[in-house]
Amino acid sequence: MRSHDNVPADFIASATLSIDTQGEGFTEFTREARNFLAKAEAGSGILFAFVRHTSASLLIQENADPDVRTDLKTALRRLAPENAGWVHDTEGPDDMPAHVRTMLTGVSLQVPVIDGKLALGTWQGLYLAEHRARPHRREIVLQFLGSRRT
Amino acid sequence: MRSHDNVPADFIASATLSIDTQGEGFTEFTREARNFLAKAEAGSGILFAFVRHTSASLLIQENADPDVRTDLKTALRRLAPENAGWVHDTEGPDDMPAHVRTMLTGVSLQVPVIDGKLALGTWQGLYLAEHRARPHRREIVLQFLGSRRT
Amino acid sequence: MRSHDNVPADFIASATLSIDTQGEGFTEFTREARNFLAKAEAGSGILFAFVRHTSASLLIQENADPDVRTDLKTALRRLAPENAGWVHDTEGPDDMPAHVRTMLTGVSLQVPVIDGKLALGTWQGLYLAEHRARPHRREIVLQFLGSRRT
């Protein structure tokens, strides 16, 4: 186990990010998260992200080969298909699958921040997953908790 | 990106909430979380919730149409069915499916708190998901980390 | 609701833990997390864990009967099978299923810490889930945010 330096929990910075999705699929927001940390003058601590919806979710996945996202979309469609006898269908056939896909992937993320940088692995990117068929405007609350950049 | 005011990370408040479930299904605890924040005199920061079990989980889902929860239950039953040749069945046929459903949905939540209020979306509620067939008493640890209400 | 004492958010300790996996399966790291808290002189607060990969994940599950992990592995294989017509297969047939299983289980954990101890339930353990067929070295960032032990 390799220890990093202890830091004081100085402050919490918060911001709300709006993303317009193109309908079902993934939108990366790693760059926006980095901009948020830079603007907040973040040192070391933790980044939190939270999406304020029940038919869109957040996840960390490979940002190299776009085929991975294609397959992740296929996987979610198979796990939570349309026309599967859902009771709740007032908003259309894509509505209840969107809730199930959100349940399976979750609405929040946390990522360590070391010396102002996201401690992501080489292939990890932050994604908003839109589970509805049509475009939507989605709100993500970003928060940094930690030390001030020195 | 719309920034909110920075706040100091003043303190951490913690409490343990017990919920008696009625067997398989969802119990909302948004109100209890709000009461906890009020009592803790929470300003801005983050609410954390953690359920201390391996056959019950926490999730954030729509709290408007109860049909959504009916369908979520159906989805979890299909994804992790009983009588699927599980090796672990000493506690009954509902035991291993409960572990799988817990794995897929997770045992913790985090929600931003802005000016003493949960920054939930319009339709989001906090739920305890009971995955065992019979009623159980479940313990949830609630924590607030952030500033004191001013 | 039973309240615990408020504590100051004194500091954040961080460390990187490397685990060599044996290929597909679960490796418990509860003991390593406890050692980290002891070394950090943690009081009360929150433990965060984050795995820096897209084909391995973190989860909290039963650490008593090993049959549970056998069945969890079976469940993940059924939910995200090999040879399911994935587009992304440059790294072999186990690669895309590993991404899907990671998406379904998540790359981070948070656990309350009360008086220096993880507030886990009786049967809960922290696990690294390796989703690739072959052994890999995986990095987990551990962080404690809270008060200093008194």
mmCIF file with all atom_site columns, N, CA, C and O in Angstrom, chain C residues 19-37:
data_model
loop_
_atom_site.group_PDB
_atom_site.id
_atom_site.type_symbol
_atom_site.label_atom_id
_atom_site.label_alt_id
_atom_site.label_comp_id
_atom_site.label_asym_id
_atom_site.label_entity_id
_atom_site.label_seq_id
_atom_site.pdbx_PDB_ins_code
_atom_site.Cartn_x
_atom_site.Cartn_y
_atom_site.Cartn_z
_atom_site.occupancy
_atom_site.B_iso_or_equiv
_atom_site.pdbx_formal_charge
_atom_site.auth_seq_id
_atom_site.auth_comp_id
_atom_site.auth_asym_id
_atom_site.auth_atom_id
_atom_site.pdbx_PDB_model_num
ATOM 1  N N  . ILE C 1 19 ? -3.665  -5.034  -5.974  1.00 0.00 ? 19 ILE C N  1
ATOM 2  C CA . ILE C 1 19 ? -4.085  -6.421  -5.740  1.00 0.00 ? 19 ILE C CA 1
ATOM 3  C C  . ILE C 1 19 ? -3.841  -7.228  -7.014  1.00 0.00 ? 19 ILE C C  1
ATOM 4  O O  . ILE C 1 19 ? -4.255  -6.825  -8.098  1.00 0.00 ? 19 ILE C O  1
ATOM 5  N N  . ASP C 1 20 ? -3.152  -8.346  -6.855  1.00 0.00 ? 20 ASP C N  1
ATOM 6  C CA . ASP C 1 20 ? -2.953  -9.265  -7.977  1.00 0.00 ? 20 ASP C CA 1
ATOM 7  C C  . ASP C 1 20 ? -4.085  -10.272 -7.960  1.00 0.00 ? 20 ASP C C  1
ATOM 8  O O  . ASP C 1 20 ? -4.203  -11.063 -7.031  1.00 0.00 ? 20 ASP C O  1
ATOM 9  N N  . THR C 1 21 ? -4.925  -10.234 -8.996  1.00 0.00 ? 21 THR C N  1
ATOM 10 C CA . THR C 1 21 ? -6.049  -11.163 -9.030  1.00 0.00 ? 21 THR C CA 1
ATOM 11 C C  . THR C 1 21 ? -5.630  -12.475 -9.674  1.00 0.00 ? 21 THR C C  1
ATOM 12 O O  . THR C 1 21 ? -4.601  -12.556 -10.356 1.00 0.00 ? 21 THR C O  1
ATOM 13 N N  . GLN C 1 22 ? -6.462  -13.495 -9.485  1.00 0.00 ? 22 GLN C N  1
ATOM 14 C CA . GLN C 1 22 ? -6.189  -14.838 -10.029 1.00 0.00 ? 22 GLN C CA 1
ATOM 15 C C  . GLN C 1 22 ? -7.024  -15.084 -11.280 1.00 0.00 ? 22 GLN C C  1
ATOM 16 O O  . GLN C 1 22 ? -7.270  -16.225 -11.635 1.00 0.00 ? 22 GLN C O  1
ATOM 17 N N  . GLY C 1 23 ? -7.493  -14.017 -11.913 1.00 0.00 ? 23 GLY C N  1
ATOM 18 C CA . GLY C 1 23 ? -8.460  -14.174 -12.997 1.00 0.00 ? 23 GLY C CA 1
ATOM 19 C C  . GLY C 1 23 ? -9.851  -14.060 -12.421 1.00 0.00 ? 23 GLY C C  1
ATOM 20 O O  . GLY C 1 23 ? -10.019 -13.755 -11.231 1.00 0.00 ? 23 GLY C O  1
ATOM 21 N N  . GLU C 1 24 ? -10.858 -14.306 -13.260 1.00 0.00 ? 24 GLU C N  1
ATOM 22 C CA . GLU C 1 24 ? -12.264 -14.109 -12.883 1.00 0.00 ? 24 GLU C CA 1
ATOM 23 C C  . GLU C 1 24 ? -12.576 -14.580 -11.457 1.00 0.00 ? 24 GLU C C  1
ATOM 24 O O  . GLU C 1 24 ? -12.322 -15.738 -11.127 1.00 0.00 ? 24 GLU C O  1
ATOM 25 N N  . GLY C 1 25 ? -13.135 -13.677 -10.649 1.00 0.00 ? 25 GLY C N  1
ATOM 26 C CA . GLY C 1 25 ? -13.482 -14.032 -9.280  1.00 0.00 ? 25 GLY C CA 1
ATOM 27 C C  . GLY C 1 25 ? -13.342 -12.848 -8.346  1.00 0.00 ? 25 GLY C C  1
ATOM 28 O O  . GLY C 1 25 ? -13.069 -11.730 -8.782  1.00 0.00 ? 25 GLY C O  1
ATOM 29 N N  . PHE C 1 26 ? -13.513 -13.110 -7.051  1.00 0.00 ? 26 PHE C N  1
ATOM 30 C CA . PHE C 1 26 ? -13.573 -12.050 -6.052  1.00 0.00 ? 26 PHE C CA 1
ATOM 31 C C  . PHE C 1 26 ? -12.399 -12.130 -5.086  1.00 0.00 ? 26 PHE C C  1
ATOM 32 O O  . PHE C 1 26 ? -12.033 -13.218 -4.648  1.00 0.00 ? 26 PHE C O  1
ATOM 33 N N  . THR C 1 27 ? -11.825 -10.987 -4.762  1.00 0.00 ? 27 THR C N  1
ATOM 34 C CA . THR C 1 27 ? -10.750 -10.915 -3.768  1.00 0.00 ? 27 THR C CA 1
ATOM 35 C C  . THR C 1 27 ? -11.177 -9.954  -2.670  1.00 0.00 ? 27 THR C C  1
ATOM 36 O O  . THR C 1 27 ? -11.441 -8.780  -2.935  1.00 0.00 ? 27 THR C O  1
ATOM 37 N N  . GLU C 1 28 ? -11.269 -10.446 -1.453  1.00 0.00 ? 28 GLU C N  1
ATOM 38 C CA . GLU C 1 28 ? -11.686 -9.578  -0.347  1.00 0.00 ? 28 GLU C CA 1
ATOM 39 C C  . GLU C 1 28 ? -10.541 -8.649  0.054   1.00 0.00 ? 28 GLU C C  1
ATOM 40 O O  . GLU C 1 28 ? -9.379  -9.071  0.104   1.00 0.00 ? 28 GLU C O  1
ATOM 41 N N  . PHE C 1 29 ? -10.875 -7.372  0.335   1.00 0.00 ? 29 PHE C N  1
ATOM 42 C CA . PHE C 1 29 ? -9.837  -6.447  0.821   1.00 0.00 ? 29 PHE C CA 1
ATOM 43 C C  . PHE C 1 29 ? -10.301 -5.681  2.059   1.00 0.00 ? 29 PHE C C  1
ATOM 44 O O  . PHE C 1 29 ? -9.813  -4.592  2.347   1.00 0.00 ? 29 PHE C O  1
ATOM 45 N N  . THR C 1 30 ? -11.191 -6.305  2.836   1.00 0.00 ? 30 THR C N  1
ATOM 46 C CA . THR C 1 30 ? -11.672 -5.670  4.069   1.00 0.00 ? 30 THR C CA 1
ATOM 47 C C  . THR C 1 30 ? -10.515 -5.444  5.051   1.00 0.00 ? 30 THR C C  1
ATOM 48 O O  . THR C 1 30 ? -10.410 -4.381  5.674   1.00 0.00 ? 30 THR C O  1
ATOM 49 N N  . ARG C 1 31 ? -9.656  -6.442  5.166   1.00 0.00 ? 31 ARG C N  1
ATOM 50 C CA . ARG C 1 31 ? -8.526  -6.341  6.094   1.00 0.00 ? 31 ARG C CA 1
ATOM 51 C C  . ARG C 1 31 ? -7.588  -5.203  5.693   1.00 0.00 ? 31 ARG C C  1
ATOM 52 O O  . ARG C 1 31 ? -7.146  -4.408  6.530   1.00 0.00 ? 31 ARG C O  1
ATOM 53 N N  . GLU C 1 32 ? -7.313  -5.088  4.404   1.00 0.00 ? 32 GLU C N  1
ATOM 54 C CA . GLU C 1 32 ? -6.448  -4.006  3.921   1.00 0.00 ? 32 GLU C CA 1
ATOM 55 C C  . GLU C 1 32 ? -7.092  -2.648  4.208   1.00 0.00 ? 32 GLU C C  1
ATOM 56 O O  . GLU C 1 32 ? -6.402  -1.689  4.562   1.00 0.00 ? 32 GLU C O  1
ATOM 57 N N  . ALA C 1 33 ? -8.419  -2.565  4.056   1.00 0.00 ? 33 ALA C N  1
ATOM 58 C CA . ALA C 1 33 ? -9.111  -1.300  4.351   1.00 0.00 ? 33 ALA C CA 1
ATOM 59 C C  . ALA C 1 33 ? -8.989  -0.968  5.840   1.00 0.00 ? 33 ALA C C  1
ATOM 60 O O  . ALA C 1 33 ? -8.767  0.190   6.218   1.00 0.00 ? 33 ALA C O  1
ATOM 61 N N  . ARG C 1 34 ? -9.107  -1.983  6.684   1.00 0.00 ? 34 ARG C N  1
ATOM 62 C CA . ARG C 1 34 ? -8.976  -1.759  8.144   1.00 0.00 ? 34 ARG C CA 1
ATOM 63 C C  . ARG C 1 34 ? -7.550  -1.310  8.485   1.00 0.00 ? 34 ARG C C  1
ATOM 64 O O  . ARG C 1 34 ? -7.352  -0.414  9.314   1.00 0.00 ? 34 ARG C O  1
ATOM 65 N N  . ASN C 1 35 ? -6.562  -1.932  7.858   1.00 0.00 ? 35 ASN C N  1
ATOM 66 C CA . ASN C 1 35 ? -5.170  -1.523  8.095   1.00 0.00 ? 35 ASN C CA 1
ATOM 67 C C  . ASN C 1 35 ? -4.947  -0.074  7.677   1.00 0.00 ? 35 ASN C C  1
ATOM 68 O O  . ASN C 1 35 ? -4.252  0.684   8.360   1.00 0.00 ? 35 ASN C O  1
ATOM 69 N N  . PHE C 1 36 ? -5.548  0.292   6.559   1.00 0.00 ? 36 PHE C N  1
ATOM 70 C CA . PHE C 1 36 ? -5.432  1.670   6.082   1.00 0.00 ? 36 PHE C CA 1
ATOM 71 C C  . PHE C 1 36 ? -6.015  2.648   7.106   1.00 0.00 ? 36 PHE C C  1
ATOM 72 O O  . PHE C 1 36 ? -5.388  3.674   7.436   1.00 0.00 ? 36 PHE C O  1
ATOM 73 N N  . LEU C 1 37 ? -7.199  2.324   7.647   1.00 0.00 ? 37 LEU C N  1
ATOM 74 C CA . LEU C 1 37 ? -7.835  3.207   8.641   1.00 0.00 ? 37 LEU C CA 1
ATOM 75 C C  . LEU C 1 37 ? -6.989  3.304   9.911   1.00 0.00 ? 37 LEU C C  1
ATOM 76 O O  . LEU C 1 37 ? -6.845  4.391   10.488  1.00 0.00 ? 37 LEU C O  1
#
